[in-house]
mmCIF file of C-alpha atoms in Angstrom:
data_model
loop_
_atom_site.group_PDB
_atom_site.id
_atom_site.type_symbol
_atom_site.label_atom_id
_atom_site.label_comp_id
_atom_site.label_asym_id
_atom_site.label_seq_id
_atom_site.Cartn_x
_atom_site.Cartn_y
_atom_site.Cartn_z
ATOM 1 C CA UNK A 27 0.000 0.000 0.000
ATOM 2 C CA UNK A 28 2.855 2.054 0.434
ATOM 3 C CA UNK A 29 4.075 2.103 -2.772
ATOM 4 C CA UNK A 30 0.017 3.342 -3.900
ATOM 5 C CA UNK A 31 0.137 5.572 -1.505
ATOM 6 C CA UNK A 32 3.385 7.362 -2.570
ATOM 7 C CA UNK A 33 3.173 6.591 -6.419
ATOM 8 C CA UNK A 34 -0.347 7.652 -6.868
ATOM 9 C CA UNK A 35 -0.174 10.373 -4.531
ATOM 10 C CA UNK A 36 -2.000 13.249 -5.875
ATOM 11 C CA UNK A 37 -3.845 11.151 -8.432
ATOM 12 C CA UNK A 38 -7.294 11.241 -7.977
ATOM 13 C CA UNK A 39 -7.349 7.238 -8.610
ATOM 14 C CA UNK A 40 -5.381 7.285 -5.225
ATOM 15 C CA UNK A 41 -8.424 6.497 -2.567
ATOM 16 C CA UNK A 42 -9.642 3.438 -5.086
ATOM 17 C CA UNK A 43 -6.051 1.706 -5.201
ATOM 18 C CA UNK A 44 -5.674 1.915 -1.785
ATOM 19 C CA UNK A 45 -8.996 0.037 -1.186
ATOM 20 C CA UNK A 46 -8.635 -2.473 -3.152
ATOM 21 C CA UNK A 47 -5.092 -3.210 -1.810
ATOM 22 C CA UNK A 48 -6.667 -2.894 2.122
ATOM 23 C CA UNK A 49 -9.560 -5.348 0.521
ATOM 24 C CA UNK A 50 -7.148 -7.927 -1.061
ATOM 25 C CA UNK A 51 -5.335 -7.933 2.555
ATOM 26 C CA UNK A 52 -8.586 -7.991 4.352
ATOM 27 C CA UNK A 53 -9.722 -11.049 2.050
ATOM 28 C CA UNK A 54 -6.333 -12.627 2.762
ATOM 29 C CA UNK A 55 -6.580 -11.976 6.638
ATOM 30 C CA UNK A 56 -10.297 -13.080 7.171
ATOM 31 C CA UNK A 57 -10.971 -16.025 4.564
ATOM 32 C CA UNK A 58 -8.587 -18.527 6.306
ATOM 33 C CA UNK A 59 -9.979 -17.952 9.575
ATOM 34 C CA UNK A 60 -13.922 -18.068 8.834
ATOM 35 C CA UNK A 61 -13.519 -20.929 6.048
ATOM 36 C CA UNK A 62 -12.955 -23.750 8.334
ATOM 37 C CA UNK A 63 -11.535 -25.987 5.185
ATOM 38 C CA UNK A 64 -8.909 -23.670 4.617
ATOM 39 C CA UNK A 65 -6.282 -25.645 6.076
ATOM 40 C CA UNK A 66 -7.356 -28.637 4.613
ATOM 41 C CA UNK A 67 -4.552 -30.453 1.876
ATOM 42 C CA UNK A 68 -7.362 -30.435 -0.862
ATOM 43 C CA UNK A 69 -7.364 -26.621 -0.648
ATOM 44 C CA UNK A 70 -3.941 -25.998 -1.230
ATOM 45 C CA UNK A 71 -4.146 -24.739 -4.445
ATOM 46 C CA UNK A 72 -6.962 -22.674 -3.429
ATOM 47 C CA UNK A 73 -5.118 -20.983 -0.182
ATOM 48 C CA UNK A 74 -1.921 -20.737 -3.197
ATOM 49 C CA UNK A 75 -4.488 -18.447 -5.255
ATOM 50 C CA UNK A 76 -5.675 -16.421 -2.451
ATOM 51 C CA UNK A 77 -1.688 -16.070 -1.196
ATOM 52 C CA UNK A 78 -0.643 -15.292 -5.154
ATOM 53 C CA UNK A 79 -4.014 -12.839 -5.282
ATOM 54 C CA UNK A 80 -2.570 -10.806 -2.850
ATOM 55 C CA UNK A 81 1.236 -10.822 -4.580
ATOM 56 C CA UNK A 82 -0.604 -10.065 -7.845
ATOM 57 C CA UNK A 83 -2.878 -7.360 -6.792
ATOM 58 C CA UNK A 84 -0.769 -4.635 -7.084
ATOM 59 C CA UNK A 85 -0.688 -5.124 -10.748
ATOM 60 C CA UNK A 86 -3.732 -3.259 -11.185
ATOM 61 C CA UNK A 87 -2.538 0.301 -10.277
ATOM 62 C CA UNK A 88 0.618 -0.124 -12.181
ATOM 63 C CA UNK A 89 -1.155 -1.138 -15.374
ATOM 64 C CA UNK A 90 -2.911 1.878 -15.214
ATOM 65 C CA UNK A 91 0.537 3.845 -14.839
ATOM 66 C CA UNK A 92 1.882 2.280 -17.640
ATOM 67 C CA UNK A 93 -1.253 3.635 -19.486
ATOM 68 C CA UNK A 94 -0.810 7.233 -18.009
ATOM 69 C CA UNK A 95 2.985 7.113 -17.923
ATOM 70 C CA UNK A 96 3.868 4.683 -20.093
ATOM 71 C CA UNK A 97 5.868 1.284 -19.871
ATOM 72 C CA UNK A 98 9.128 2.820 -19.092
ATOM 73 C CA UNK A 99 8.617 5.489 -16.847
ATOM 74 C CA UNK A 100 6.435 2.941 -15.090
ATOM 75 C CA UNK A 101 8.998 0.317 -14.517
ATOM 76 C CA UNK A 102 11.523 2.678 -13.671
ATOM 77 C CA UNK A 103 9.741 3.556 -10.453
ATOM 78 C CA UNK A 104 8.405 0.487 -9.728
ATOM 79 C CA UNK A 105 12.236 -0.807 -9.891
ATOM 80 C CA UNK A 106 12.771 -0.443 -6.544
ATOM 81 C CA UNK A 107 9.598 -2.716 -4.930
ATOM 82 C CA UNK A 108 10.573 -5.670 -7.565
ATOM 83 C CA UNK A 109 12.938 -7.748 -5.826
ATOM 84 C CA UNK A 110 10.145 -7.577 -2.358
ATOM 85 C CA UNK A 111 7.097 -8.965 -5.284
ATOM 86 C CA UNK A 112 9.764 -11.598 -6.953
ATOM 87 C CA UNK A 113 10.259 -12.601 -3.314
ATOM 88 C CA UNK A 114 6.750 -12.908 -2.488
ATOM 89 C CA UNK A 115 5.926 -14.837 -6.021
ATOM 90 C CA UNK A 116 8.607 -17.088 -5.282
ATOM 91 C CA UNK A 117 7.668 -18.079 -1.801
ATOM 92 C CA UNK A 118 4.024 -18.632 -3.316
ATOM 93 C CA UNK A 119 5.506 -20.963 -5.906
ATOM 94 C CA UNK A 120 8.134 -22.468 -3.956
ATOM 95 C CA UNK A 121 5.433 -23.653 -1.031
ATOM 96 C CA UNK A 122 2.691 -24.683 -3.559
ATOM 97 C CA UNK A 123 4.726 -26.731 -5.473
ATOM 98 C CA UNK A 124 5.851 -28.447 -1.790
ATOM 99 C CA UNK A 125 9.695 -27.896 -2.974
ATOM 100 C CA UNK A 126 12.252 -29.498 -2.134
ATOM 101 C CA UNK A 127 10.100 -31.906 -0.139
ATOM 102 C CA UNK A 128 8.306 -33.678 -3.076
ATOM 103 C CA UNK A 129 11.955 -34.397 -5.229
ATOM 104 C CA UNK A 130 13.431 -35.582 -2.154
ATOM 105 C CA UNK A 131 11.117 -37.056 0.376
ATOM 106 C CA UNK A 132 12.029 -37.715 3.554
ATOM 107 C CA UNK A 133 15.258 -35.356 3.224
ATOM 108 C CA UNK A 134 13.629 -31.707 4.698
ATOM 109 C CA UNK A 135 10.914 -33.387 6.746
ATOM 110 C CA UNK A 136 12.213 -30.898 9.462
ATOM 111 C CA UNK A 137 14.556 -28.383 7.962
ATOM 112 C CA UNK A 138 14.180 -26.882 4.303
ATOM 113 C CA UNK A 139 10.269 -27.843 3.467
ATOM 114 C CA UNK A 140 8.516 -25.385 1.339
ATOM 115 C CA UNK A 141 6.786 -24.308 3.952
ATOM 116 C CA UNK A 142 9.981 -22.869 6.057
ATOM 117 C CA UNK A 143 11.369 -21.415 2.330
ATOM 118 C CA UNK A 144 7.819 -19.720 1.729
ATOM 119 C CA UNK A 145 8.669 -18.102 5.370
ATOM 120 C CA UNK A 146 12.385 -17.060 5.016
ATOM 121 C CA UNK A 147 11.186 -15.486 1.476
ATOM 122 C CA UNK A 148 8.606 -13.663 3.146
ATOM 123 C CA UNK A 149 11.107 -11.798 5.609
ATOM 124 C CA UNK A 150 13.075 -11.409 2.421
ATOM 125 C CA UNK A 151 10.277 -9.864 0.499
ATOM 126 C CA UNK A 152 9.632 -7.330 3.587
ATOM 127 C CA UNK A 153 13.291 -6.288 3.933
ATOM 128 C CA UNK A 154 13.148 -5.398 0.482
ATOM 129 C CA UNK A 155 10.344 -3.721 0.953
ATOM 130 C CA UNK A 156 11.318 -1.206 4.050
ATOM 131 C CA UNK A 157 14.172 -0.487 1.677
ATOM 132 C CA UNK A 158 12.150 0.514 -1.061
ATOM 133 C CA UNK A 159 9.844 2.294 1.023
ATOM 134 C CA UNK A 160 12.568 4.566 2.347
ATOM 135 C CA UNK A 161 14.048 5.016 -1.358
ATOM 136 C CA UNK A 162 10.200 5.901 -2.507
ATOM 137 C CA UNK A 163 9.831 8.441 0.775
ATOM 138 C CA UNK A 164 12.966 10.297 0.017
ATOM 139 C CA UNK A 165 12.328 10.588 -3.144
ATOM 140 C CA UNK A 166 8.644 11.799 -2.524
ATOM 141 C CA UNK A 167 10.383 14.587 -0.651
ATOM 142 C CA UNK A 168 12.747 15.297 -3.462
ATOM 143 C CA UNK A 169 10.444 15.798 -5.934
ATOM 144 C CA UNK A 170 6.824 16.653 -4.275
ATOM 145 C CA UNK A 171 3.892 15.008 -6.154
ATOM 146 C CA UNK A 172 4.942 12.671 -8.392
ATOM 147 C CA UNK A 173 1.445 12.861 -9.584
ATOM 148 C CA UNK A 174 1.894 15.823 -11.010
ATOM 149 C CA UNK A 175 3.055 17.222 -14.858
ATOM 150 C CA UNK A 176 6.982 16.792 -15.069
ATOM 151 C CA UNK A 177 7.522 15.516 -11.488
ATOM 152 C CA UNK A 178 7.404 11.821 -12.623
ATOM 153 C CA UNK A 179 9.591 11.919 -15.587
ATOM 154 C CA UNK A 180 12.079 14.088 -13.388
ATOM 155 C CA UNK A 181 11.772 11.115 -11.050
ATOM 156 C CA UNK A 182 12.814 8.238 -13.685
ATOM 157 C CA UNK A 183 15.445 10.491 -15.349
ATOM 158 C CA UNK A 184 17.251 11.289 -12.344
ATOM 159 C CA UNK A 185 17.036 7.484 -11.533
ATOM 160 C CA UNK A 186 18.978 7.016 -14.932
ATOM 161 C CA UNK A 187 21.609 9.446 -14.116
ATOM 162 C CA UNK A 188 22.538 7.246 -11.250
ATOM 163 C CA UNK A 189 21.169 9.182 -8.343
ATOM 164 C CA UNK A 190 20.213 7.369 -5.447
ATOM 165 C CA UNK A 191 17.808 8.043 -2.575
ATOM 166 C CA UNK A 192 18.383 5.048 -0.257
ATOM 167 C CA UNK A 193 19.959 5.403 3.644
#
């Protein structure tokens, strides 16, 4: 949501974005506790969906970007945020497609099952994260609505130049 919040922030699409991200996390939060089959091995691929849903959500906002701003402007500022989403993807994959476990069974009954790698790449995905965060709020700072005419293409220019806003 951060990344809505500070690459759609003076865009009047902003307050839509950032409901349907809160919804997707809502959806994510609630379902597995009121569907009482949720944890069931026959839903697997079902709780994978809901789990890759939530990765994939944020695809939405930054199609429409790519419409406004077009596809390279677009993946210039989203540069930052894609190692914490290939992180997140990967997990997803990684856990429902039960590797390593399934090649090698019996080998990471208790340390290396998918379910321990979907884990460490979710701490991965939020480190990467924070650290996009900070590059996207210092750069918010250096060049005030990125919304608006010029600011945006300023942005992803200066990011080709080699300038960088991280700590």
């Amino acid at each position: 949501m951060a990344t809505l919040h500070y690459g759609f922030f003076c865009a009047p699409e902003r307050p839509f974005f950032l409901s349907f991200s809160f919804l997707m996390g809502v959806i994510g939060c609630v379902l597995p506790t009121v569907c009482k089959d949720f944890d069931l091995p026959s839903f697997r691929y079902f709780r994978m969906s809901i789990f890759l849903g939530m990765v994939l959500s944020g695809s939405l906002p930054w199609a429409y970007s790519v419409y406004l701003k077009g596809m390279t402007n677009t993946l210039s500022f989203i540069a930052p945020i894609s190692k914490s989403g290939l992180a997140y993807f990967l997990g997803v994959v990684v856990y429902g497609h039960r590797f390593p476990e399934r090649q090698f069974p019996g080998l990471f009954d208790t340390w290396g099952h998918s379910h321990q790698v979907w884990h460490v790449a979710v701490v991965a995905g939020i480190y990467y994260h924070y650290q996009a965060m900070v590059h996207f709020f210092e750069a918010r700072y250096t060049f005030g609505c990125l919304s608006e005419y010029g600011a945006f293409e300023r942005y992803v220019q200066d990011q080709g130049q080699g300038r960088n806003f991280s700590l």
